[in-house]
Short mmCIF file of C-alpha atoms in Angstrom, two decimals:
data_model
loop_
_atom_site.label_atom_id
_atom_site.label_comp_id
_atom_site.label_asym_id
_atom_site.label_seq_id
_atom_site.Cartn_x
_atom_site.Cartn_y
_atom_site.Cartn_z
CA MET D 1 -40.49 -1.89 -23.49
CA LYS D 2 -39.93 1.82 -25.06
CA ARG D 3 -41.01 0.76 -28.30
CA SER D 4 -44.12 -0.71 -27.14
CA TRP D 5 -44.84 2.65 -25.41
CA ILE D 6 -44.13 5.23 -28.46
CA THR D 7 -47.00 2.34 -30.19
CA PHE D 8 -48.92 2.94 -27.76
CA THR D 9 -48.83 6.84 -27.72
CA ARG D 10 -49.25 6.56 -31.45
CA VAL D 11 -52.55 4.42 -31.25
CA ILE D 12 -54.27 7.09 -28.43
CA LYS D 13 -52.73 10.34 -30.59
CA SER D 14 -53.93 9.05 -33.53
CA GLY D 15 -57.16 8.11 -32.39
CA PHE D 16 -58.00 12.04 -31.12
CA VAL D 17 -56.59 12.99 -34.12
CA ASN D 18 -59.11 10.98 -36.28
CA PHE D 19 -61.35 12.34 -34.03
CA PHE D 20 -61.46 15.67 -34.97
CA ARG D 21 -60.51 14.99 -38.55
CA ASN D 22 -63.88 13.30 -38.88
CA LEU D 23 -65.92 15.18 -37.11
CA SER D 24 -68.82 14.87 -39.84
CA LEU D 25 -68.82 10.90 -38.93
CA ALA D 26 -68.37 11.27 -35.62
CA LEU D 27 -71.35 13.88 -34.83
CA PRO D 28 -73.70 11.69 -35.91
CA ALA D 29 -72.33 8.46 -34.00
CA ILE D 30 -72.38 10.55 -31.01
CA ALA D 31 -76.01 11.85 -31.54
CA VAL D 32 -76.84 8.38 -31.80
CA MET D 33 -74.95 7.46 -28.70
CA THR D 34 -76.43 10.17 -26.89
CA VAL D 35 -79.91 9.58 -27.42
CA THR D 36 -79.91 5.82 -26.47
CA LEU D 37 -77.77 6.72 -23.24
CA PHE D 38 -80.06 9.03 -22.23
CA ILE D 39 -83.12 7.24 -22.75
CA SER D 40 -81.28 4.10 -21.18
CA LEU D 41 -80.60 6.85 -18.10
CA PHE D 42 -84.17 7.95 -17.88
CA LEU D 43 -85.85 4.97 -18.19
CA TYR D 44 -83.10 3.46 -15.36
CA ILE D 45 -84.51 6.66 -13.16
CA ALA D 46 -88.10 6.41 -14.14
CA ASN D 47 -87.93 2.69 -13.04
CA ILE D 48 -86.22 3.39 -9.63
CA THR D 49 -89.08 6.04 -9.00
CA PHE D 50 -91.70 3.53 -10.16
CA SER D 51 -90.63 1.07 -7.93
CA ASN D 52 -89.97 3.25 -5.30
CA THR D 53 -94.04 4.28 -5.49
CA ILE D 54 -95.02 0.59 -5.82
CA ASN D 55 -92.59 -0.05 -2.42
CA GLN D 56 -94.71 2.85 -0.54
CA ILE D 57 -97.90 1.02 -1.73
CA SER D 58 -96.77 -2.33 -0.40
CA ASP D 59 -95.31 -0.97 2.86
CA LYS D 60 -98.91 0.22 3.51
CA ILE D 61 -100.36 -2.92 3.60
CA ASN D 62 -99.91 -5.36 6.12
CA ILE D 63 -101.73 -8.02 8.12
CA THR D 64 -103.30 -7.38 11.53
CA VAL D 65 -103.91 -10.25 13.98
CA TYR D 66 -106.32 -9.63 16.60
CA LEU D 67 -105.81 -11.11 19.61
CA SER D 68 -107.94 -12.79 21.96
CA ASP D 69 -108.28 -11.05 25.65
CA LYS D 70 -106.93 -14.11 27.34
CA THR D 71 -103.40 -13.81 26.07
CA THR D 72 -100.64 -13.67 28.35
CA THR D 73 -97.47 -11.57 28.01
CA GLN D 74 -95.71 -14.86 28.02
CA GLN D 75 -97.54 -15.90 24.88
CA LEU D 76 -97.40 -12.81 23.37
CA ASN D 77 -93.61 -12.28 23.39
CA ASP D 78 -93.49 -16.10 22.11
CA PHE D 79 -95.57 -14.89 19.26
CA GLU D 80 -93.74 -12.18 18.43
CA ASN D 81 -90.34 -13.59 18.35
CA SER D 82 -91.47 -16.77 16.12
CA LEU D 83 -92.87 -13.89 14.17
CA ARG D 84 -89.56 -12.06 13.77
CA ASN D 85 -88.03 -15.02 12.60
CA PHE D 86 -90.30 -15.82 10.18
CA PRO D 87 -88.64 -14.78 6.14
CA ASN D 88 -91.11 -12.90 4.70
CA VAL D 89 -92.15 -10.92 7.76
CA LYS D 90 -90.64 -7.19 7.51
CA LYS D 91 -91.84 -5.60 10.48
CA VAL D 92 -93.88 -6.58 13.55
CA GLU D 93 -95.93 -4.11 15.83
CA TYR D 94 -97.67 -4.72 18.74
CA ILE D 95 -100.70 -2.38 19.79
CA SER D 96 -101.81 -3.49 23.05
CA LYS D 97 -105.75 -2.81 23.86
CA ASP D 98 -105.15 1.03 25.19
CA GLU D 99 -103.28 2.06 22.32
CA ALA D 100 -106.32 0.55 19.92
CA LEU D 101 -108.36 2.82 21.81
CA ALA D 102 -106.50 5.94 21.36
CA ILE D 103 -106.15 5.47 17.58
CA TYR D 104 -109.79 4.33 17.23
CA LYS D 105 -110.96 7.85 19.45
CA ALA D 106 -108.26 9.91 16.94
CA GLU D 107 -109.73 8.62 14.17
CA ASN D 108 -113.28 9.23 15.01
CA ALA D 109 -112.62 12.21 17.01
CA GLY D 110 -115.73 14.29 15.24
CA ASN D 111 -118.60 11.64 15.73
CA GLN D 112 -119.58 11.46 19.36
CA ASN D 113 -121.80 8.81 18.73
CA LEU D 114 -119.00 6.40 18.05
CA LEU D 115 -117.16 7.46 20.82
CA ASN D 116 -119.82 7.26 23.23
CA ALA D 117 -120.25 3.90 22.36
CA VAL D 118 -116.47 3.06 23.79
CA ASP D 119 -115.29 4.02 27.00
CA GLU D 120 -112.08 2.78 29.21
CA THR D 121 -114.01 0.88 31.37
CA SER D 122 -115.42 -1.81 28.88
CA ASN D 123 -112.35 -1.38 26.24
CA PRO D 124 -114.47 -3.94 23.17
CA LEU D 125 -111.15 -3.43 21.14
CA PRO D 126 -109.06 -6.35 20.78
CA ALA D 127 -104.70 -6.12 20.95
CA SER D 128 -103.50 -6.72 17.70
CA ILE D 129 -100.14 -7.59 15.76
CA ASN D 130 -99.73 -5.25 12.55
CA ILE D 131 -96.79 -7.80 10.67
CA THR D 132 -95.64 -5.91 7.58
CA PRO D 133 -94.43 -8.58 4.63
CA TYR D 134 -91.58 -8.15 2.50
CA ASP D 135 -93.24 -9.68 -0.28
CA ILE D 136 -96.80 -8.82 -0.23
CA ASN D 137 -97.49 -11.48 -3.01
CA LYS D 138 -96.61 -14.46 -0.15
CA ILE D 139 -98.85 -13.16 1.78
CA GLN D 140 -100.46 -16.34 2.36
CA ASP D 141 -97.23 -18.18 3.92
CA ILE D 142 -97.77 -15.67 6.80
CA LYS D 143 -101.39 -16.39 7.19
CA ASN D 144 -100.51 -19.76 7.14
CA PHE D 145 -98.16 -19.68 9.69
CA ILE D 146 -100.52 -17.70 12.17
CA ASN D 147 -102.82 -20.22 11.72
CA GLN D 148 -101.08 -23.17 12.96
CA LYS D 149 -102.79 -24.62 16.23
CA GLN D 150 -100.83 -22.83 19.00
CA TYR D 151 -101.34 -19.49 17.26
CA LEU D 152 -104.73 -19.65 16.28
CA ALA D 153 -105.64 -20.16 20.15
CA LEU D 154 -104.71 -16.53 20.63
CA GLN D 155 -106.49 -14.94 18.19
CA ASP D 156 -109.61 -13.26 18.73
CA SER D 157 -112.09 -15.78 17.74
CA GLN D 158 -114.51 -13.77 15.83
CA LEU D 159 -111.98 -11.52 13.72
CA GLY D 160 -108.84 -13.67 13.49
CA THR D 161 -106.77 -11.78 10.89
CA SER D 162 -107.49 -8.85 8.56
CA TYR D 163 -106.13 -11.23 5.80
CA SER D 164 -109.35 -12.72 5.09
CA GLY D 165 -112.63 -11.76 2.59
CA ASP D 166 -112.81 -8.83 0.71
CA ARG D 167 -109.54 -7.26 2.08
CA LYS D 168 -107.86 -10.49 1.29
CA GLN D 169 -109.00 -9.94 -2.59
CA ALA D 170 -107.98 -6.60 -2.61
CA ILE D 171 -104.50 -7.21 -1.13
CA ASP D 172 -104.01 -9.99 -3.88
CA ARG D 173 -105.39 -7.90 -6.57
CA ILE D 174 -102.53 -5.26 -5.72
CA ALA D 175 -99.97 -7.61 -5.04
CA LYS D 176 -100.24 -9.10 -8.64
CA ALA D 177 -100.41 -5.80 -10.15
CA THR D 178 -97.44 -4.91 -8.56
CA LYS D 179 -95.62 -7.99 -9.58
CA VAL D 180 -96.69 -7.35 -13.31
CA LEU D 181 -95.63 -3.84 -13.49
CA ARG D 182 -92.31 -4.56 -11.63
CA GLU D 183 -91.80 -7.04 -14.38
CA ALA D 184 -92.72 -5.48 -17.33
CA GLY D 185 -90.16 -2.33 -16.01
CA LEU D 186 -87.62 -4.77 -16.06
CA ILE D 187 -88.79 -6.14 -19.66
CA GLY D 188 -89.14 -2.51 -21.18
CA ILE D 189 -85.37 -1.90 -20.05
CA GLY D 190 -84.11 -5.07 -21.08
CA VAL D 191 -85.60 -4.75 -24.56
CA PHE D 192 -84.91 -1.08 -24.86
CA ALA D 193 -80.97 -1.75 -23.51
CA LEU D 194 -80.89 -4.44 -26.34
CA VAL D 195 -82.33 -2.31 -29.24
CA SER D 196 -80.08 0.72 -27.92
CA ALA D 197 -77.18 -1.61 -28.14
CA LEU D 198 -77.56 -2.59 -31.34
CA ILE D 199 -78.49 0.83 -32.65
CA ILE D 200 -75.22 1.86 -31.64
CA PHE D 201 -73.51 -1.13 -32.66
CA ASN D 202 -75.04 -0.38 -36.17
CA THR D 203 -74.11 3.52 -36.00
CA LEU D 204 -70.33 2.28 -34.89
CA ARG D 205 -70.19 -0.10 -38.06
CA MET D 206 -71.76 2.10 -40.77
CA ALA D 207 -68.81 5.18 -39.40
CA ILE D 208 -66.35 2.16 -39.51
CA PHE D 209 -67.52 1.07 -43.17
CA ASN D 210 -66.87 4.46 -44.55
CA ARG D 211 -63.24 4.20 -43.40
CA LYS D 212 -62.80 0.53 -44.21
CA ASP D 213 -60.36 1.59 -47.64
CA GLU D 214 -58.27 3.28 -44.60
CA ILE D 215 -57.99 0.07 -42.90
CA THR D 216 -57.12 -1.83 -46.58
CA ILE D 217 -54.59 0.29 -46.89
CA MET D 218 -53.02 0.23 -43.30
CA ARG D 219 -52.92 -3.47 -43.75
CA LEU D 220 -51.13 -3.61 -47.31
CA LEU D 221 -48.39 -0.91 -45.33
CA GLY D 222 -47.72 -4.22 -43.03
CA ALA D 223 -49.73 -2.71 -40.34
CA LYS D 224 -50.43 -4.94 -37.47
CA PRO D 225 -54.06 -5.55 -36.82
CA TRP D 226 -54.17 -4.17 -33.50
CA TYR D 227 -52.24 -1.16 -34.31
CA ILE D 228 -54.95 -0.42 -37.18
CA ARG D 229 -57.91 -1.20 -34.75
CA GLY D 230 -56.50 1.08 -31.68
CA PRO D 231 -57.02 4.45 -33.01
CA PHE D 232 -60.65 2.97 -33.83
CA VAL D 233 -61.17 1.68 -30.44
CA VAL D 234 -60.09 5.25 -28.91
CA GLU D 235 -62.52 7.27 -31.19
CA ALA D 236 -65.33 5.13 -30.56
CA SER D 237 -64.71 4.68 -26.68
CA PHE D 238 -64.42 8.81 -26.80
CA TYR D 239 -67.71 9.18 -28.36
CA GLY D 240 -68.95 7.14 -25.71
CA VAL D 241 -67.67 9.56 -23.15
CA ILE D 242 -69.07 12.40 -24.94
CA SER D 243 -72.54 11.14 -25.07
CA ALA D 244 -72.51 9.71 -21.54
CA LEU D 245 -71.75 13.78 -20.38
CA ILE D 246 -74.23 15.14 -22.79
CA SER D 247 -76.96 12.50 -21.51
CA ILE D 248 -76.19 13.63 -17.97
CA GLY D 249 -76.34 16.91 -18.49
CA VAL D 250 -79.38 17.26 -20.76
CA ILE D 251 -81.05 15.31 -17.83
CA GLU D 252 -79.28 17.67 -14.92
CA ILE D 253 -81.28 20.35 -16.75
CA MET D 254 -84.78 18.51 -17.44
CA PHE D 255 -84.68 18.11 -13.69
CA SER D 256 -84.15 21.49 -12.86
CA ILE D 257 -86.73 22.80 -15.11
CA PHE D 258 -89.17 19.87 -14.20
CA SER D 259 -88.65 20.49 -10.67
CA SER D 260 -89.05 24.16 -10.64
CA ALA D 261 -91.73 24.23 -12.93
CA LEU D 262 -93.98 21.37 -11.26
CA GLU D 263 -93.75 22.41 -7.66
CA ALA D 264 -95.73 19.73 -6.19
CA SER D 265 -93.58 17.08 -8.36
CA SER D 266 -95.58 14.64 -8.44
CA LEU D 267 -97.03 12.69 -12.03
CA GLY D 268 -99.34 10.12 -10.69
CA LEU D 269 -96.83 6.91 -10.27
CA LEU D 270 -93.52 9.12 -11.38
CA ASP D 271 -92.89 11.19 -8.12
CA ILE D 272 -90.48 13.62 -10.37
CA GLY D 273 -89.82 15.07 -6.36
CA TYR D 274 -87.97 11.26 -5.64
CA ALA D 275 -86.40 11.05 -9.04
CA SER D 276 -84.95 14.36 -8.67
CA ARG D 277 -83.46 13.28 -5.34
CA TYR D 278 -82.20 10.16 -6.39
CA PHE D 279 -80.55 11.27 -9.40
CA ASN D 280 -78.72 14.41 -7.23
CA GLN D 281 -78.06 11.66 -4.58
CA TYR D 282 -76.19 9.36 -6.93
CA LEU D 283 -75.10 12.09 -9.34
CA TRP D 284 -71.33 10.83 -9.54
CA LEU D 285 -72.16 7.74 -9.67
CA ILE D 286 -74.57 7.46 -12.08
CA LEU D 287 -71.81 9.72 -14.38
CA LEU D 288 -69.25 7.36 -13.63
CA ALA D 289 -71.84 4.27 -14.38
CA GLN D 290 -72.80 6.21 -17.49
CA ILE D 291 -69.13 6.92 -18.64
CA VAL D 292 -67.85 3.34 -18.01
CA LEU D 293 -70.97 1.99 -20.10
CA GLY D 294 -70.33 4.40 -23.15
CA PHE D 295 -66.61 3.88 -22.99
CA THR D 296 -67.26 0.19 -22.84
CA LEU D 297 -69.83 -0.15 -25.42
CA GLY D 298 -67.62 2.23 -28.06
CA ALA D 299 -64.79 0.05 -27.44
CA LEU D 300 -66.38 -3.08 -27.76
CA PHE D 301 -68.38 -2.38 -30.94
CA SER D 302 -65.58 -0.88 -32.74
CA ILE D 303 -63.52 -3.97 -31.85
CA ILE D 304 -66.34 -6.22 -33.16
CA ALA D 305 -66.80 -3.87 -36.06
CA THR D 306 -63.39 -3.55 -37.11
CA ALA D 307 -62.69 -7.10 -36.97
CA ARG D 308 -64.04 -7.92 -40.32
CA TYR D 309 -61.71 -5.57 -42.23
CA LEU D 310 -58.77 -7.10 -40.31
CA LYS D 311 -58.79 -10.65 -41.32
CA LEU D 312 -55.36 -11.49 -42.52
CA ARG D 313 -56.13 -14.87 -43.58
CA THR D 314 -55.40 -15.10 -47.69
CA SER D 315 -57.98 -16.78 -49.79
CA LYS D 316 -56.47 -19.90 -51.55
CA MET S 1 -34.95 -11.59 -55.27
CA ILE S 2 -38.22 -12.88 -56.71
CA LEU S 3 -38.95 -16.31 -57.67
CA LEU S 4 -41.78 -17.95 -59.30
CA ASP S 5 -42.09 -21.50 -59.86
CA ARG S 6 -44.66 -23.03 -61.57
CA VAL S 7 -47.16 -20.68 -60.00
CA SER S 8 -50.97 -21.21 -60.90
CA LYS S 9 -54.02 -19.06 -59.75
CA ILE S 10 -57.23 -20.57 -60.22
CA TYR S 11 -60.44 -18.69 -59.03
CA ASN S 12 -62.44 -21.33 -60.38
CA ARG S 13 -63.10 -23.81 -63.39
CA LYS S 14 -63.88 -21.53 -65.53
CA ALA S 15 -61.46 -18.50 -64.42
CA THR S 16 -57.62 -19.40 -64.46
CA ALA S 17 -56.21 -16.09 -63.69
CA LEU S 18 -52.42 -17.87 -63.81
CA GLU S 19 -51.16 -20.65 -65.40
CA ARG S 20 -47.87 -22.23 -64.46
CA ILE S 21 -45.78 -18.96 -63.86
CA ASN S 22 -42.25 -19.25 -64.24
CA LEU S 23 -40.51 -15.84 -62.92
CA HIS S 24 -37.05 -15.42 -61.92
CA ILE S 25 -36.14 -11.62 -60.81
CA GLU S 26 -32.54 -10.66 -60.08
CA PRO S 27 -31.59 -8.10 -57.14
CA LYS S 28 -31.96 -4.67 -58.65
CA GLU S 29 -33.45 -5.67 -61.84
CA PHE S 30 -35.91 -3.16 -63.46
CA VAL S 31 -38.38 -5.31 -64.71
CA ILE S 32 -42.01 -4.43 -66.75
CA VAL S 33 -44.66 -6.58 -66.91
CA VAL S 34 -47.51 -5.86 -69.49
CA GLY S 35 -50.57 -7.37 -70.88
CA GLN S 36 -54.20 -6.40 -71.34
CA SER S 37 -56.46 -5.48 -68.74
CA GLY S 38 -57.25 -8.73 -67.23
CA ALA S 39 -54.35 -10.82 -68.18
CA GLY S 40 -53.18 -11.33 -64.76
CA LYS S 41 -50.73 -8.89 -64.05
CA THR S 42 -52.74 -7.48 -60.82
CA THR S 43 -53.04 -11.09 -59.63
CA LEU S 44 -49.48 -11.84 -60.03
CA LEU S 45 -48.68 -8.95 -57.64
CA ARG S 46 -51.21 -9.94 -55.14
CA LEU S 47 -49.67 -13.11 -55.04
CA LEU S 48 -46.12 -11.40 -54.26
CA THR S 49 -48.00 -9.16 -51.81
CA ARG S 50 -49.92 -11.94 -50.17
CA GLU S 51 -53.06 -10.64 -50.42
CA GLU S 52 -53.87 -13.96 -52.26
CA LYS S 53 -52.70 -17.30 -52.16
CA PRO S 54 -51.63 -19.08 -55.17
CA THR S 55 -53.56 -22.38 -56.04
CA SER S 56 -50.34 -24.55 -56.55
CA GLY S 57 -46.44 -23.10 -57.34
CA LYS S 58 -43.87 -22.07 -55.29
CA ILE S 59 -43.31 -18.10 -54.43
CA VAL S 60 -40.12 -17.32 -52.85
CA VAL S 61 -39.43 -13.37 -52.09
CA GLY S 62 -36.35 -11.46 -50.16
CA GLY S 63 -35.39 -14.83 -48.73
CA ILE S 64 -39.19 -15.10 -47.39
CA ASP S 65 -40.53 -18.42 -48.94
CA TYR S 66 -44.44 -18.23 -48.81
CA ASP S 67 -45.25 -21.96 -48.32
CA LYS S 68 -43.93 -21.07 -44.18
CA LEU S 69 -44.97 -17.84 -43.90
CA LYS S 70 -47.54 -17.89 -41.12
CA ASP S 71 -50.75 -15.49 -41.32
CA LYS S 72 -50.06 -13.19 -38.51
CA ASP S 73 -46.27 -12.93 -40.53
CA ILE S 74 -47.87 -11.38 -43.28
CA PRO S 75 -47.56 -7.50 -41.71
CA LEU S 76 -43.76 -8.51 -41.78
CA LEU S 77 -43.62 -9.53 -44.74
CA ARG S 78 -45.63 -6.24 -46.31
CA ARG S 79 -43.01 -4.29 -44.44
CA LYS S 80 -40.19 -5.22 -46.56
CA ILE S 81 -42.19 -5.08 -49.80
CA GLY S 82 -43.01 -1.28 -51.00
CA VAL S 83 -45.93 -1.40 -53.16
CA VAL S 84 -47.42 1.58 -55.17
CA PHE S 85 -50.92 0.87 -56.32
CA GLN S 86 -52.91 2.70 -59.54
CA ASP S 87 -55.24 4.44 -57.15
CA PHE S 88 -52.51 5.52 -54.67
CA LYS S 89 -54.05 4.37 -51.60
CA LEU S 90 -53.30 7.09 -49.30
CA LEU S 91 -54.85 7.47 -46.02
CA PRO S 92 -57.32 10.76 -47.25
CA ASN S 93 -57.42 11.86 -43.50
CA ARG S 94 -53.63 12.61 -43.16
CA THR S 95 -51.30 14.93 -44.24
CA VAL S 96 -48.60 14.41 -46.91
CA PHE S 97 -46.15 14.21 -44.31
CA GLU S 98 -48.24 11.60 -41.87
CA ASN S 99 -48.82 9.19 -44.80
CA VAL S 100 -45.22 8.79 -45.56
CA ALA S 101 -44.56 8.43 -41.66
CA PHE S 102 -47.35 6.04 -41.33
CA ALA S 103 -44.76 3.85 -43.15
CA LEU S 104 -42.17 4.43 -40.27
CA GLU S 105 -44.59 4.61 -37.66
CA ILE S 106 -45.95 0.97 -38.13
CA VAL S 107 -42.65 -0.38 -37.56
CA GLY S 108 -42.38 1.48 -34.57
CA MET S 109 -39.82 4.05 -35.42
CA GLY S 110 -38.80 6.94 -33.17
CA ASN S 111 -40.38 10.27 -33.39
CA LYS S 112 -36.92 11.55 -34.33
CA GLU S 113 -35.73 9.52 -36.83
CA ILE S 114 -38.96 10.05 -38.44
CA GLN S 115 -38.86 13.77 -38.42
CA ASN S 116 -35.37 13.32 -40.11
CA THR S 117 -35.88 10.71 -42.55
CA VAL S 118 -39.52 11.90 -44.13
CA PRO S 119 -38.43 15.31 -45.69
CA LYS S 120 -35.39 13.66 -47.62
CA VAL S 121 -37.49 10.91 -49.28
CA LEU S 122 -40.12 13.63 -50.15
CA ASP S 123 -36.96 15.63 -51.90
CA ILE S 124 -36.28 12.53 -53.51
CA VAL S 125 -39.89 12.46 -55.04
CA ASN S 126 -40.13 15.97 -55.22
CA LEU S 127 -42.63 17.04 -52.72
CA LYS S 128 -40.65 18.79 -50.26
CA ASN S 129 -43.01 21.99 -50.04
CA LYS S 130 -45.91 19.81 -50.10
CA ALA S 131 -45.40 18.11 -47.04
CA ASN S 132 -48.49 19.63 -45.27
CA ASN S 133 -50.89 19.41 -47.32
CA MET S 134 -53.86 16.60 -47.50
CA PRO S 135 -54.04 14.32 -50.51
CA TYR S 136 -57.12 16.41 -52.18
CA GLU S 137 -55.17 19.09 -52.72
CA LEU S 138 -52.61 17.45 -54.77
CA SER S 139 -52.58 16.48 -58.46
CA GLY S 140 -52.53 13.26 -59.59
CA GLY S 141 -49.25 12.99 -60.47
CA GLU S 142 -48.48 14.48 -56.61
CA ARG S 143 -50.61 12.15 -54.84
CA GLN S 144 -48.54 8.83 -56.71
CA ARG S 145 -45.42 10.63 -55.80
CA VAL S 146 -46.14 10.55 -52.24
CA ALA S 147 -47.65 7.09 -52.84
CA ILE S 148 -44.01 6.42 -53.62
CA ALA S 149 -42.32 8.06 -51.27
CA ARG S 150 -44.48 6.24 -48.64
CA ALA S 151 -43.41 3.02 -50.28
CA ILE S 152 -39.59 3.71 -50.44
CA VAL S 153 -39.35 5.35 -47.41
CA ARG S 154 -38.29 2.02 -45.75
CA GLN S 155 -35.82 1.24 -48.06
CA PRO S 156 -37.17 -1.82 -49.31
CA LYS S 157 -35.42 -4.14 -51.51
CA ILE S 158 -38.33 -4.54 -53.88
CA LEU S 159 -40.79 -1.81 -54.92
CA ILE S 160 -43.18 -3.59 -56.69
CA ALA S 161 -45.56 -0.78 -58.80
CA ASP S 162 -48.99 -2.02 -60.28
CA GLU S 163 -49.79 0.45 -63.03
CA PRO S 164 -49.03 3.33 -61.02
CA THR S 165 -49.75 5.90 -64.44
CA GLY S 166 -53.01 4.69 -65.37
CA ASN S 167 -54.73 7.20 -63.92
CA LEU S 168 -52.52 9.97 -65.02
CA ASP S 169 -52.36 12.49 -67.57
CA PRO S 170 -48.94 11.52 -69.68
CA LYS S 171 -46.97 14.32 -68.24
CA PHE S 172 -47.27 13.59 -64.87
CA ALA S 173 -46.60 9.82 -65.79
CA TRP S 174 -43.41 10.50 -66.73
CA ASP S 175 -42.34 12.15 -63.43
CA VAL S 176 -43.36 8.84 -61.74
CA ILE S 177 -41.52 6.77 -63.91
CA LYS S 178 -38.52 9.04 -63.46
CA VAL S 179 -38.38 8.49 -59.98
CA LEU S 180 -38.75 5.01 -60.68
CA GLU S 181 -35.67 4.77 -62.44
CA LYS S 182 -34.16 6.78 -59.66
CA ILE S 183 -34.86 4.51 -56.99
CA ASN S 184 -34.00 1.64 -58.92
CA LYS S 185 -30.48 3.38 -59.65
CA PHE S 186 -30.27 3.43 -55.52
CA GLY S 187 -30.33 -0.44 -55.76
CA THR S 188 -33.98 -1.66 -55.05
CA THR S 189 -35.47 -4.23 -57.47
CA VAL S 190 -38.65 -2.67 -59.37
CA LEU S 191 -41.32 -4.48 -61.04
CA LEU S 192 -43.74 -2.21 -62.78
CA THR S 193 -46.82 -3.44 -64.30
CA THR S 194 -47.79 -1.15 -67.41
CA HIS S 195 -50.06 -1.24 -70.72
CA ASN S 196 -48.69 2.26 -71.46
CA GLN S 197 -46.60 1.57 -75.00
CA GLU S 198 -44.62 4.37 -75.04
CA ILE S 199 -43.46 3.85 -71.42
CA VAL S 200 -42.25 0.51 -71.96
CA ASN S 201 -40.53 1.23 -75.13
CA LYS S 202 -39.01 4.91 -73.82
CA LEU S 203 -37.48 2.82 -71.04
CA LYS S 204 -35.80 -0.29 -72.95
CA ARG S 205 -35.47 -2.74 -69.69
CA ARG S 206 -36.59 -6.51 -69.47
CA VAL S 207 -40.26 -7.26 -70.22
CA VAL S 208 -42.25 -9.84 -69.58
CA VAL S 209 -45.60 -9.77 -71.48
CA ILE S 210 -48.44 -12.06 -69.92
CA GLU S 211 -51.47 -12.65 -71.80
CA ASN S 212 -54.39 -15.36 -70.63
CA GLY S 213 -52.41 -15.86 -67.41
CA LYS S 214 -49.51 -17.40 -69.01
CA ILE S 215 -46.07 -15.83 -69.98
CA VAL S 216 -45.67 -15.16 -73.56
CA SER S 217 -42.18 -13.50 -73.85
CA ASP S 218 -40.11 -12.23 -71.53
CA ARG S 219 -36.76 -10.44 -73.23
CA THR S 220 -34.40 -7.73 -72.09
CA ASN S 221 -34.01 -4.25 -73.84
CA ALA S 222 -37.25 -4.94 -75.24
CA SER S 223 -40.45 -2.96 -76.97
CA TYR S 224 -43.92 -4.01 -76.76
CA ARG S 225 -46.57 -3.17 -79.53
CA LEU S 226 -50.36 -3.75 -78.25
#
């Protein structure tokens, strides 16, 4: 026990000593890791922000079912309940005839002609139910549900639902576009993650290749594989942790500069205000995740990269 | 102490490095292996340190039968043999002290003991005052003496020195040889390869001559002519 403790502390210590003595090899490796971790984090936040924007757009898309004036309260309640239980339905909101009129009046406050056309006594506006879906790509399911016989009878025979005709076409286009954008974002992040992992691996491999003679020497002196590998793993994990800290620091600085420079803080689909809020809200979690990521990549890749120089098998 | 019985090493059909080598070295002997470059000296040493396996034949060193040696036990074997290389093989980022201490660290020796042992060994090779220097600050002869200190610090029964003077000026070469003699006097079996005629003739020890992978002569108190 005592002996393995001595060995363990020696491995850790020489990992750190090596780090400082091989600074000229460490700095490029840290630089590469920092850049890739920085871009990964940046892409991640961009993707989150972008998703948020898409969600905001999707949330504005809903279907309105216009109800026939003959619908009873009982029928209405049944209809609302069954809608709430339908899988893709996020929100159901009832708008009575009076509310519809109030909204109409508010919207057309400046247009006396339109206001004159309606009044309390003969309210021509139907009551309606607003349905917000979770997935705007599956609105058709909701529409099919609504169009069952028993519910079709409740609908205003002329207006029916808003999800039809030109409006249906527009919604479907938006739905498709957001889906493609979301997927493109994920694929982009995936590809970048893979490429950056390869770059980091290669950098560490080069750094270790530069010191392969050292590994050979230690092997010839009778050091066990993990005693040789250990310090490399410690050193590379340390690179990872440093890179994680620097990358987070850089993003933090970027946000503070950008948010003050762009008070409006909105660049089309990228809402910098939201990104900054998100970053600061989850700062500790992001920091932890980034450190764990850097640490793991450094450790894992150095284990793999040292493997080829540590083979004990002798050639026959 | 070292026994090779009909040992052959064939890399491929055209290159036979060693052919049916029989060699028996007693404890505390000082044996010089000589031969031209490419004669098979280095292959012989690489077989002893288990960097390579023989194609056929039996090797027993310090009671360890190499046929029964598992790959994972190779580090343990190497800890029992001290090896000095022509190109020193010092760890470039460690001080003289740390290079020697490394050999003790890997066997799990405590820090206090290391602090005690290393200076004594550095004293034997006359490098006590260079303990905190880095290898690149030393001359070739000094580096080789560090390598010897590292090889003997674990007090191995066997010391293998592969052309330790090959890269050194004659003046420094002799320093190195003197250290090897000193170690041999303490009781360590020394196996030295060289093609330095002057050293061989001055030492007057058992000389094994290898030519084209075969032992062509094996005589005590011998001289050698290239």
